[in-house]
PDB file of C-alpha atoms and ligand atoms in Angstrom:
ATOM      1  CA  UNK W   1       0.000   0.000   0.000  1.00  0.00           C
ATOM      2  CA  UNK W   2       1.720   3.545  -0.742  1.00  0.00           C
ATOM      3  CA  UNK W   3       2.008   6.197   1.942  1.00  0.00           C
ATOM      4  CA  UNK W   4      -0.834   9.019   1.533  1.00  0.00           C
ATOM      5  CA  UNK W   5       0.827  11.789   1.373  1.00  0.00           C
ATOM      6  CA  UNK W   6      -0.755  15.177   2.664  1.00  0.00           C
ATOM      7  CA  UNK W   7      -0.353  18.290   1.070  1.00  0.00           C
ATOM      8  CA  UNK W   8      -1.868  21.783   2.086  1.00  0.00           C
ATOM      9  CA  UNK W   9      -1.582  25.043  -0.111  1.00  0.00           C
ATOM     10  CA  UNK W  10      -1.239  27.520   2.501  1.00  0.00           C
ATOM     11  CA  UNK W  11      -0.222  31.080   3.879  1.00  0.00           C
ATOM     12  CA  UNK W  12      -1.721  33.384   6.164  1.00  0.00           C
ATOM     13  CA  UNK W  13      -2.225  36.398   3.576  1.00  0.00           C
ATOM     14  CA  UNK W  14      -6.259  36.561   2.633  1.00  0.00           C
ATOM     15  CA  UNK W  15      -6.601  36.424  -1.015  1.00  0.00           C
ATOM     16  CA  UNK W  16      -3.122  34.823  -2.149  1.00  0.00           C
ATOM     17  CA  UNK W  17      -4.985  31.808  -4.214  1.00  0.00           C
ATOM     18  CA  UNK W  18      -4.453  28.919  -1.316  1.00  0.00           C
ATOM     19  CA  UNK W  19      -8.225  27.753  -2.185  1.00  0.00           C
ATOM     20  CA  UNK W  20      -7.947  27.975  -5.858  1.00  0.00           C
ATOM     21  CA  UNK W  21      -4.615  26.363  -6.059  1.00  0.00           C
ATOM     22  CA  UNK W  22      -5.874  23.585  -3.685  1.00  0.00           C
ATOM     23  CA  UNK W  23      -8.466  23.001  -5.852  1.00  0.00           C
ATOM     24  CA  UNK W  24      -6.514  22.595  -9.577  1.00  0.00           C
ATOM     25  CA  UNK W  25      -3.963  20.631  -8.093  1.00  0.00           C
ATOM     26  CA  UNK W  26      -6.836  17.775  -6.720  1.00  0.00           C
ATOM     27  CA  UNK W  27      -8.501  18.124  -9.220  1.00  0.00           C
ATOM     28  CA  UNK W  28      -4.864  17.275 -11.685  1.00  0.00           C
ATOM     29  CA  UNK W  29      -4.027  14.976  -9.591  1.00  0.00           C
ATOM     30  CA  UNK W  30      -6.937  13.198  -9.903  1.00  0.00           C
ATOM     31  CA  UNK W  31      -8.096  13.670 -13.432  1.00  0.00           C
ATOM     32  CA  UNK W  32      -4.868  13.513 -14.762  1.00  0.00           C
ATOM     33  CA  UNK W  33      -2.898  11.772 -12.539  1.00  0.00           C
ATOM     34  CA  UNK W  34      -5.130   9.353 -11.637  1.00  0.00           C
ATOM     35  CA  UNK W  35      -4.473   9.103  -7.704  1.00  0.00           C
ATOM     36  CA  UNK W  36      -6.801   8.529  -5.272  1.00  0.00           C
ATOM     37  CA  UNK W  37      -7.595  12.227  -4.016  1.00  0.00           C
ATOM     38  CA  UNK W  38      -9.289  13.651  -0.926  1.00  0.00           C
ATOM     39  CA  UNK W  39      -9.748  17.426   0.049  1.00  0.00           C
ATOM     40  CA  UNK W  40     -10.351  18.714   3.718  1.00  0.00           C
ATOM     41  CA  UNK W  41     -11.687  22.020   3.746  1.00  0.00           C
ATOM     42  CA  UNK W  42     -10.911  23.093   7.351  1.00  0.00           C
ATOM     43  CA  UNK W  43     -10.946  27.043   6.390  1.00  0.00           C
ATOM     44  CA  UNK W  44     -13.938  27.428   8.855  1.00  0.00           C
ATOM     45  CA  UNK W  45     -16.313  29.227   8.689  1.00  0.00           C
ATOM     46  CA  UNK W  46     -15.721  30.253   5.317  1.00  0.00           C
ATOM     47  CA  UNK W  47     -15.673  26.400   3.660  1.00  0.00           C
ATOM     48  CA  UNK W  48     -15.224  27.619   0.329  1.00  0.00           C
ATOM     49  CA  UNK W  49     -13.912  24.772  -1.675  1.00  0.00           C
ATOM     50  CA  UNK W  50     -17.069  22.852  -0.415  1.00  0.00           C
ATOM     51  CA  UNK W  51     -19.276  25.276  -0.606  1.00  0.00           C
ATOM     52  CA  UNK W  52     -17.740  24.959  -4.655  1.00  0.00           C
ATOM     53  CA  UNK W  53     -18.889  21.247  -4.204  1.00  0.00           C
ATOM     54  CA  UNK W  54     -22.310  21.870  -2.975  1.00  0.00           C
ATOM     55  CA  UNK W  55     -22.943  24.432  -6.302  1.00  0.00           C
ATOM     56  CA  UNK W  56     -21.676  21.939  -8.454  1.00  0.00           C
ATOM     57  CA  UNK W  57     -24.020  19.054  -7.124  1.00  0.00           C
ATOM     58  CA  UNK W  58     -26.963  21.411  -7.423  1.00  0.00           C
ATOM     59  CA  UNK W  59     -25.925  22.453 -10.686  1.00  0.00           C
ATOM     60  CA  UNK W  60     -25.493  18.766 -11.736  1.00  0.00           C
ATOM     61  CA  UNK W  61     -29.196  18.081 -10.392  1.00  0.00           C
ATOM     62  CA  UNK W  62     -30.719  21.099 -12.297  1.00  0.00           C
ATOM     63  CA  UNK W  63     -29.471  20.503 -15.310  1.00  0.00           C
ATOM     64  CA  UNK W  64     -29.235  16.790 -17.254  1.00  0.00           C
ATOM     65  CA  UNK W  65     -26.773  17.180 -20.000  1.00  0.00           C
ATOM     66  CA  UNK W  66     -24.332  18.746 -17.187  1.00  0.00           C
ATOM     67  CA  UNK W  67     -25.371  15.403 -15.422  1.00  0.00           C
ATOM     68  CA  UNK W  68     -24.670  13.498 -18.054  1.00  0.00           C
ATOM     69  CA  UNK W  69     -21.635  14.990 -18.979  1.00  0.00           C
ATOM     70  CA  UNK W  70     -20.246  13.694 -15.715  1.00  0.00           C
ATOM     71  CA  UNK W  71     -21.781  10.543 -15.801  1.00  0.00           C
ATOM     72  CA  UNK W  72     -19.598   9.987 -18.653  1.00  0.00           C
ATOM     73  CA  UNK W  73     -16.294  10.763 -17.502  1.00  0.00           C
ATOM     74  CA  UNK W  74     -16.486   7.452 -15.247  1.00  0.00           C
ATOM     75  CA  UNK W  75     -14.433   8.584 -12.570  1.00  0.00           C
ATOM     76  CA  UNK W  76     -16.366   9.464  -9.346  1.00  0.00           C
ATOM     77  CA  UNK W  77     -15.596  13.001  -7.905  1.00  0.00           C
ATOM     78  CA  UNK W  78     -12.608  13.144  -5.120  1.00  0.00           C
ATOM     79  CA  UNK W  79     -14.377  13.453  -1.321  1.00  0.00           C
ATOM     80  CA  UNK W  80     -14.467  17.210  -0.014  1.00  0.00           C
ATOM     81  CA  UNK W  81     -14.718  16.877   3.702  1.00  0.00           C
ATOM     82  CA  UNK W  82     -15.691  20.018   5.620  1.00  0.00           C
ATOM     83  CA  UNK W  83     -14.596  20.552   9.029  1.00  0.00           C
ATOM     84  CA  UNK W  84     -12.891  22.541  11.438  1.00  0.00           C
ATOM     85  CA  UNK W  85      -9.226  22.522  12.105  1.00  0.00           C
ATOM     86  CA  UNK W  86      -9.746  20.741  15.342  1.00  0.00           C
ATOM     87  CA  UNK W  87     -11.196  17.727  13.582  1.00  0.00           C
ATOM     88  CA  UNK W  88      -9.129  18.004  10.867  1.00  0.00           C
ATOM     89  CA  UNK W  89      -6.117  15.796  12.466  1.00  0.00           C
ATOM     90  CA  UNK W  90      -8.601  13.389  13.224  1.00  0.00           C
ATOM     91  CA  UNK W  91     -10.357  13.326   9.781  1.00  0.00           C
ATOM     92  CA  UNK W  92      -6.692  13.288   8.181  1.00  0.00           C
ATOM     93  CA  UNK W  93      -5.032  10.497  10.233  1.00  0.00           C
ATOM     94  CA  UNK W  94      -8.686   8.132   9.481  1.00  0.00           C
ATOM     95  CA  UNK W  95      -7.940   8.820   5.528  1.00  0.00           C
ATOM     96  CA  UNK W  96      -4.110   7.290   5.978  1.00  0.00           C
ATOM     97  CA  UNK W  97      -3.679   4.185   3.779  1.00  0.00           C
ATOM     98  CA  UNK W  98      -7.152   4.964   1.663  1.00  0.00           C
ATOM     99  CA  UNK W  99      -5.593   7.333  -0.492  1.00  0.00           C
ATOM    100  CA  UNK W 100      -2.559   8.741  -2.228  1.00  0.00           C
ATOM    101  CA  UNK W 101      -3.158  11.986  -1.932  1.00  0.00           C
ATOM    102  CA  UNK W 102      -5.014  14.673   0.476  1.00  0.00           C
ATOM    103  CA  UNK W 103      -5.282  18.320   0.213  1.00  0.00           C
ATOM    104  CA  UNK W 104      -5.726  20.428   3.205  1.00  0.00           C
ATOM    105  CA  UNK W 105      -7.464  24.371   2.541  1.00  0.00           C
ATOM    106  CA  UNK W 106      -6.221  26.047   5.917  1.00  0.00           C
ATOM    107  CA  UNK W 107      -7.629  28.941   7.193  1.00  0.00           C
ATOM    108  CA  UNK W 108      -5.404  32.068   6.474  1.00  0.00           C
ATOM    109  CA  UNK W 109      -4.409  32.820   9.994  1.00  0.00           C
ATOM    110  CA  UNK W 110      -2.232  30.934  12.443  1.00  0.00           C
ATOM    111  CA  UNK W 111      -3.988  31.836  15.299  1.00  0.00           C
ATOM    112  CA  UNK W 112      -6.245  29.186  15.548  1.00  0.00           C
ATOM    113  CA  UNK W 113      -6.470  26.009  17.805  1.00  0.00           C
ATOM    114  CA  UNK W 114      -5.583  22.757  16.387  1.00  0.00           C
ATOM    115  CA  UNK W 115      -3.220  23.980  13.490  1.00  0.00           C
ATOM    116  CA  UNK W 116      -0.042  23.878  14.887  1.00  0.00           C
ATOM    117  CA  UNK W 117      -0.855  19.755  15.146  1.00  0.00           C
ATOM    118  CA  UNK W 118      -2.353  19.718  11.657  1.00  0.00           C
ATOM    119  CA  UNK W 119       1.165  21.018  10.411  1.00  0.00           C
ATOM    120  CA  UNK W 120       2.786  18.033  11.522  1.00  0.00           C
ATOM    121  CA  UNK W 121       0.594  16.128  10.028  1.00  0.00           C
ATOM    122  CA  UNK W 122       1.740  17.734   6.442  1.00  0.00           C
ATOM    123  CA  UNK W 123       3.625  16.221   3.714  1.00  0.00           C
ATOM    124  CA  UNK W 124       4.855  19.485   2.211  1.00  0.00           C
ATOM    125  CA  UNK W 125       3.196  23.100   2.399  1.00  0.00           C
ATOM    126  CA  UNK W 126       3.332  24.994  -0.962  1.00  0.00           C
ATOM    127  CA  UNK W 127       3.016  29.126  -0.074  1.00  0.00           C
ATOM    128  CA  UNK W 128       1.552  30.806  -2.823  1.00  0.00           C
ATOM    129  CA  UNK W 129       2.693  34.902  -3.025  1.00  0.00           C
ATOM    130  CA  UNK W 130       1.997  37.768  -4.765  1.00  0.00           C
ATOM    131  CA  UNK W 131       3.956  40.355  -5.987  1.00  0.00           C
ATOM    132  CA  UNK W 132       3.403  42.828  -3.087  1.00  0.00           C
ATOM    133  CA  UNK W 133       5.131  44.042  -0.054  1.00  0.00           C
ATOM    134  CA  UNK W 134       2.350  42.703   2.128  1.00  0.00           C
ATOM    135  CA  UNK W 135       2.332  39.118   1.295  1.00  0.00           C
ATOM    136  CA  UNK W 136       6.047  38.770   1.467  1.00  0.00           C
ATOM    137  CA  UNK W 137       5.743  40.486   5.085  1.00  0.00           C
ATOM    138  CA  UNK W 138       3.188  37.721   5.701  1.00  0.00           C
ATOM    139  CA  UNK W 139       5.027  35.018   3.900  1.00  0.00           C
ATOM    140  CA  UNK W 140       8.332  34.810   5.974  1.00  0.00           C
ATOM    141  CA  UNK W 141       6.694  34.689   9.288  1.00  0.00           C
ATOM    142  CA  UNK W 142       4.689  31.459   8.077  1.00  0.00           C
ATOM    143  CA  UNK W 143       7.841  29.564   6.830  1.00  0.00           C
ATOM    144  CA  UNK W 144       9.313  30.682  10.352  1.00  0.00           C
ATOM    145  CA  UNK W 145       6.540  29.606  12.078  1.00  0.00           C
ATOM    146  CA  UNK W 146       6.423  26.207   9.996  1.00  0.00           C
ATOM    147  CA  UNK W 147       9.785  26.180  11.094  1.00  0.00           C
ATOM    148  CA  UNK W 148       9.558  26.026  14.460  1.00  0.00           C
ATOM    149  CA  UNK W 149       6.437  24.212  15.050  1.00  0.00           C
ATOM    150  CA  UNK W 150       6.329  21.305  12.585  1.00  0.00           C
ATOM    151  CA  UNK W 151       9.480  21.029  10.723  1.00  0.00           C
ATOM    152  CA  UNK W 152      11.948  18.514  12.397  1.00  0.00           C
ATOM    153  CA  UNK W 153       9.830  18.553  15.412  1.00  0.00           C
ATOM    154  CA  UNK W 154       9.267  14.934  17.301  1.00  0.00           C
ATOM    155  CA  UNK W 155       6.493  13.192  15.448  1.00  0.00           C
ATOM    156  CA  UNK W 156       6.305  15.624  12.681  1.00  0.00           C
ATOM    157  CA  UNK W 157       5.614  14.552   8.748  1.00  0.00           C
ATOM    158  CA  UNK W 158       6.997  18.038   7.444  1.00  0.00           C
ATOM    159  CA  UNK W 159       9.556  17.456   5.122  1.00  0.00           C
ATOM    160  CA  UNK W 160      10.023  20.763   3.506  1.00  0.00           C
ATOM    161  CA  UNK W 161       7.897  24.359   2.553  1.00  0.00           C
ATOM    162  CA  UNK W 162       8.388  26.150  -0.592  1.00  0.00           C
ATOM    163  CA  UNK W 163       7.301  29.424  -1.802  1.00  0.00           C
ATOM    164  CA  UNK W 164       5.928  30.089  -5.462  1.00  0.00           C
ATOM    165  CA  UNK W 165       4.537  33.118  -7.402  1.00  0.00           C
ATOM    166  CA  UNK W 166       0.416  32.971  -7.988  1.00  0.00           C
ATOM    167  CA  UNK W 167      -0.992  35.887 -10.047  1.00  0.00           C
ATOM    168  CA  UNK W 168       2.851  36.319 -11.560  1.00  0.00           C
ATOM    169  CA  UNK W 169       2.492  39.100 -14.736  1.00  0.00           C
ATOM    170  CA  UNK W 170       5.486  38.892 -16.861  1.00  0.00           C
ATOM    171  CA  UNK W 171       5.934  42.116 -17.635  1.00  0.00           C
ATOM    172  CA  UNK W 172       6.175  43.878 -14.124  1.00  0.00           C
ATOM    173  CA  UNK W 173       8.163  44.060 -11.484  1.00  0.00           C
ATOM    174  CA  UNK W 174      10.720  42.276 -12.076  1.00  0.00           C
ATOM    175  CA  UNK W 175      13.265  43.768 -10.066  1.00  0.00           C
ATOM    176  CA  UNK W 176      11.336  42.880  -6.857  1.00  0.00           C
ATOM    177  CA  UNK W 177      10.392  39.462  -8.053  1.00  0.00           C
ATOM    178  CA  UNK W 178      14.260  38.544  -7.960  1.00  0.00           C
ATOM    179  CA  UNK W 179      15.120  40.759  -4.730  1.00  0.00           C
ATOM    180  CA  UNK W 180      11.741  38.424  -3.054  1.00  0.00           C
ATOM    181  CA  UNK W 181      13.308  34.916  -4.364  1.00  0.00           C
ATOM    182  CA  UNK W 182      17.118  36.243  -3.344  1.00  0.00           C
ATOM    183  CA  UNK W 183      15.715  37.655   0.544  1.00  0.00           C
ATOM    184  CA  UNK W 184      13.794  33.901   0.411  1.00  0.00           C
ATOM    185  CA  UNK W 185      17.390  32.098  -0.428  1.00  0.00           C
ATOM    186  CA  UNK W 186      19.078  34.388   2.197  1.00  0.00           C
ATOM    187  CA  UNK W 187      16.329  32.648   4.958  1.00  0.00           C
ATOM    188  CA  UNK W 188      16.703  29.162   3.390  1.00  0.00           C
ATOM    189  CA  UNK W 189      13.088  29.242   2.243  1.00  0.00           C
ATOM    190  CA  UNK W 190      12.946  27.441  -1.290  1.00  0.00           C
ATOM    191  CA  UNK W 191      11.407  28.629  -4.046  1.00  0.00           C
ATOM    192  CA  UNK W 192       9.575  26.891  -7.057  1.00  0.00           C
ATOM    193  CA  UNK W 193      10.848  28.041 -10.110  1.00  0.00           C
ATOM    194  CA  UNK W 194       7.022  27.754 -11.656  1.00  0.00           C
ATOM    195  CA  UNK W 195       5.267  30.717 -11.338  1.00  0.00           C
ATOM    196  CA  UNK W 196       1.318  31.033 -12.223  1.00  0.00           C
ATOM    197  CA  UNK W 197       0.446  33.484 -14.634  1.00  0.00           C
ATOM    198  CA  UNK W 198      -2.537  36.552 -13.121  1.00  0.00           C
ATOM    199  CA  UNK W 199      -5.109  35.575 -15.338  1.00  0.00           C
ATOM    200  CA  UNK W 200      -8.896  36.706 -15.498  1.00  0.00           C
ATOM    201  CA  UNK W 201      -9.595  32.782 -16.541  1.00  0.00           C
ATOM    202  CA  UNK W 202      -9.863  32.474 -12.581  1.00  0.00           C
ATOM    203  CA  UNK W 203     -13.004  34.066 -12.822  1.00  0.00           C
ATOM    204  CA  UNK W 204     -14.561  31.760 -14.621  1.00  0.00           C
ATOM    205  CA  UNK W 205     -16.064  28.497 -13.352  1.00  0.00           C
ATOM    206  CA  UNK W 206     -14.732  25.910 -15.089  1.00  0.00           C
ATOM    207  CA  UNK W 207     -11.631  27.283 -13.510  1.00  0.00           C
ATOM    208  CA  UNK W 208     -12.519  26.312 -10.237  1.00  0.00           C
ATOM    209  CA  UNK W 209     -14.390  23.019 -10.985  1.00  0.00           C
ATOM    210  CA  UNK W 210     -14.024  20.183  -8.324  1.00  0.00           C
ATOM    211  CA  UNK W 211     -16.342  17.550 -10.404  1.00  0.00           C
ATOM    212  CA  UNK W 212     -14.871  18.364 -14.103  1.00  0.00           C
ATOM    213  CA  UNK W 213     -11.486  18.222 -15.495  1.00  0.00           C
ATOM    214  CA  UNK W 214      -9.395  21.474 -16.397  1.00  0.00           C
ATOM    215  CA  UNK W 215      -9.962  22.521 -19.958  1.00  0.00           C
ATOM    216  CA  UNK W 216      -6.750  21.720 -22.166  1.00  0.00           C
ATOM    217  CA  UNK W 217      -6.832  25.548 -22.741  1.00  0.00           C
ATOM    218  CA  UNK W 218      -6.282  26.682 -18.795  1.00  0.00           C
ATOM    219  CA  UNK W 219      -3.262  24.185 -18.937  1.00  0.00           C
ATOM    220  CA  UNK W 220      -1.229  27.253 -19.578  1.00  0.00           C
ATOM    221  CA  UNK W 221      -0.822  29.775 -17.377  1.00  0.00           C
ATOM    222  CA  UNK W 222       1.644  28.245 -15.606  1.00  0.00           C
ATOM    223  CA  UNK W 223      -0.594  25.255 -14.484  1.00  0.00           C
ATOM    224  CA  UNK W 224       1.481  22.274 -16.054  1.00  0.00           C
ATOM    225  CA  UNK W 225       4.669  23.273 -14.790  1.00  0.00           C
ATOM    226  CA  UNK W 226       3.487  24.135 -11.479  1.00  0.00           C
ATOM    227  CA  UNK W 227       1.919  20.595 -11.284  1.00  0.00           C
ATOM    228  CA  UNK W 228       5.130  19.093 -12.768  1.00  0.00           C
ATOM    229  CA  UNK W 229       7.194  20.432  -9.945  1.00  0.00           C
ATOM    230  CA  UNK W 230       4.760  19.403  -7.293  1.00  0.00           C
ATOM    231  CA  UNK W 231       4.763  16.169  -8.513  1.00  0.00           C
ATOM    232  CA  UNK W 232       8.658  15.583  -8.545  1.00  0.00           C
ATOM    233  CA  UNK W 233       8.644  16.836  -4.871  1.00  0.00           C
ATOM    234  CA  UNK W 234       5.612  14.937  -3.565  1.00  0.00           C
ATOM    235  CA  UNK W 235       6.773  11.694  -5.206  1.00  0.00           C
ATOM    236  CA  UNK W 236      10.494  12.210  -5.142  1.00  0.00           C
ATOM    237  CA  UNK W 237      10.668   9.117  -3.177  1.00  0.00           C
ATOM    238  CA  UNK W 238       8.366   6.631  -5.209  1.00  0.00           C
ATOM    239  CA  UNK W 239       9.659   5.273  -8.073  1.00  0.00           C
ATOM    240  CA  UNK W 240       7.652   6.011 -10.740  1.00  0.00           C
ATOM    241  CA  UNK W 241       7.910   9.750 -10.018  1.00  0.00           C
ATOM    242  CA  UNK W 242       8.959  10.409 -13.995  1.00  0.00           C
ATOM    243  CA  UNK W 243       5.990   8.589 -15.326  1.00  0.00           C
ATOM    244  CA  UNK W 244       4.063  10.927 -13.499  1.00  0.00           C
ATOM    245  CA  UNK W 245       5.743  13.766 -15.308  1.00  0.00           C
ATOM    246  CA  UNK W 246       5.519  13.152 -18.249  1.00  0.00           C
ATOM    247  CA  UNK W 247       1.499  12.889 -16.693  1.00  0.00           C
ATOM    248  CA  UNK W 248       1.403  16.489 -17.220  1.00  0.00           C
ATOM    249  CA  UNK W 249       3.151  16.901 -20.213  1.00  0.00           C
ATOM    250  CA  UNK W 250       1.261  14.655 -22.638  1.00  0.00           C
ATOM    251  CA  UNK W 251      -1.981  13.190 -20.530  1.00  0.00           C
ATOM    252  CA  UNK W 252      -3.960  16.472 -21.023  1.00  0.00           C
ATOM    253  CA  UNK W 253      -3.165  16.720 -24.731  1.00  0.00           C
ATOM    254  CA  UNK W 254      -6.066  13.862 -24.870  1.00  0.00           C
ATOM    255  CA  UNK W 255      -8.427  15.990 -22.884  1.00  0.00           C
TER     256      UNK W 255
HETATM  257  N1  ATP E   1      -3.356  33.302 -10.927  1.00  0.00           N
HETATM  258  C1  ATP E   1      -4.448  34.022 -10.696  1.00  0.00           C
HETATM  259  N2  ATP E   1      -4.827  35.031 -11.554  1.00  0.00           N
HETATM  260  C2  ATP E   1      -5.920  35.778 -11.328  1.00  0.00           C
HETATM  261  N3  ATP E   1      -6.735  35.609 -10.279  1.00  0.00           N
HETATM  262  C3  ATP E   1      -6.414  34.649  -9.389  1.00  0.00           C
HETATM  263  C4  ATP E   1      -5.269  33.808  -9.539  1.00  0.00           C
HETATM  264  N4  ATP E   1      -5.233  32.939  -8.492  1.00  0.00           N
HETATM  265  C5  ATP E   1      -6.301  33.226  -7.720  1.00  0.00           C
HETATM  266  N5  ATP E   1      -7.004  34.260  -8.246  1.00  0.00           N
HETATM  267  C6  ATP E   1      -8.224  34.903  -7.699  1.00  0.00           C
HETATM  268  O1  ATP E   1      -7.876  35.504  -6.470  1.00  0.00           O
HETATM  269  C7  ATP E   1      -8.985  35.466  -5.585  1.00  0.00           C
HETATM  270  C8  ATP E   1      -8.561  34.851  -4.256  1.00  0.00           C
HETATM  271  O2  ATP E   1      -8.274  33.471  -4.488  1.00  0.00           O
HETATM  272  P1  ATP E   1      -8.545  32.381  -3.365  1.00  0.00           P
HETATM  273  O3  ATP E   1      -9.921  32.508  -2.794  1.00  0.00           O
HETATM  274  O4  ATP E   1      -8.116  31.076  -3.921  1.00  0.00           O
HETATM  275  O5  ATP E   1      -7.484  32.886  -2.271  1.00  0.00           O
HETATM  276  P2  ATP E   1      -7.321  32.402  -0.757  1.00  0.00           P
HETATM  277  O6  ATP E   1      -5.883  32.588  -0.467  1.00  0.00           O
HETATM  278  O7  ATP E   1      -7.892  31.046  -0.593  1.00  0.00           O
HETATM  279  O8  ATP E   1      -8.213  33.475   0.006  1.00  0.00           O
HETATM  280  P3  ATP E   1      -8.742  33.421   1.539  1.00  0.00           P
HETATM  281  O9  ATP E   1      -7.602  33.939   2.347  1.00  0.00           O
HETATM  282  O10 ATP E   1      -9.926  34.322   1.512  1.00  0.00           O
HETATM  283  O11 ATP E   1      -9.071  31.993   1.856  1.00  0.00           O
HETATM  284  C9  ATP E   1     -10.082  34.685  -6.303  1.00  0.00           C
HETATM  285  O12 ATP E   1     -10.979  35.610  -6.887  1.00  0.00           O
HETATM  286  C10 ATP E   1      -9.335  33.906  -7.380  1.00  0.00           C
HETATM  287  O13 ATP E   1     -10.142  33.663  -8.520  1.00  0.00           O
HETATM  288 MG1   MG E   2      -9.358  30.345   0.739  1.00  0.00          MG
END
């Protein structure tokens, strides 16, 4: 039986892209990738990757081609579990052995009772940034903090956090996007050398779908590399790590 692996998508900066990302890589990972995916959603009260769930079930029930359309991919949806970050250990450690890989949507503050534990309980955390002042000030207290409460602690799964650019435009800023990775390096806080592309695409729904795959058109943007990197660190330690590259590169060319 291989190890589940946990994964969470986190920061405490609002607005970064933690849910979003959380979502497309579950979503890849199960569509394309073809483990055996489970979400929590432990960003209480907000819950809104399953509140995305619940839309998409009613949607699915009001309308029967939409039905139907899902019907035919043949691959039941990935659980969503909603709860708060007290259960969430609890839920997490009960979904060991039953599946490859779970996502975990935090909430974005580290203030809050039960997350400290739920950080050792991570695989890797993946903190998504934006090119502002503001979420690199909130950025490098979170790696500290991951630091010093999970990280090499007794008991703890943490193997490593890495930083990556969400909402990265090409053209700007470029000046501060290498003075952010160099400050990062100075602190020993890695960096993923995929960045995702700002794109008003995230507005639209079948962006954000947790029941359909990702159109072969949102694949860029960033998306495939991002998911290629991931997937090298995640599975750096099974052995068929490169088959799951190439995954990325030439699965979605059949969707
Ligand atoms: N690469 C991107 N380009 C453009 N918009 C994006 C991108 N990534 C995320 N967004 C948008 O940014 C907004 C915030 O994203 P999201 O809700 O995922 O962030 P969050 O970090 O989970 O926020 P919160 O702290 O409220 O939980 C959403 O409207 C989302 O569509
Ligand atoms: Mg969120």
């Amino acid at each position: 039986m291989r190890t589940t692996k946990y994964i969470s998508i986190s920061s405490q900066k609002g607005g970064v892209g933690k849910t979003t990302i959380n979502i497309l890589a579950a979503s890849l990972f199960h569509f394309l990738g073809r483990e055996k995916v489970a979400v929590i959603d432990c960003d209480y009260p907000q819950h809104s990757l399953a509140g995305l769930r619940h839309k998409e079930l009613a949607q699915l029930r009001a309308d029967p081609t939409k039905a139907a359309g899902f019907q035919a991919l043949g691959l039941p949806a990935y659980p969503i579990v909603s709860c708060t970050v007290t259960e969430a250990l609890d839920v997490a450690q009960e979904m060991e052995g039953q599946f490859d890989l779970v996502f975990i949507d935090t909430p974005g503050t580290i203030n809050v009772p039960g997350l400290l534990a739920l950080w050792q309980q991570l695989d890797y955390v993946f903190m998504p940034l934006e090119a502002d002042v503001l979420s690199v000030e909130a950025t490098l207290p979170f790696a500290a903090a991951l630091e010093a409460f999970a990280k090499g602690q007794p008991g703890s799964r943490l193997k490593q956090y890495y930083a990556f650019w969400n909402k990265h435009i090409k053209s700007e800023k470029q000046e501060f996007y290498r003075r952010t990775e160099e400050l990062f390096s100075q602190q020993r806080i890695p960096f993923l050398t995929s960045r995702l592309e700002h794109s008003v695409n995230y507005k639209k729904e079948a962006m954000r779908s947790t029941m359909f795959p990702l159109s072969k058109e949102f694949m860029r943007l960033g998306i495939r590399g991002l998911m290629q990197e991931l997937s090298q660190i995640i599975f750096a330690d099974e052995a068929p790590a490169l088959a799951k590259v190439t995954l990325f590169t030439e699965a979605d060319k059949a969707l």
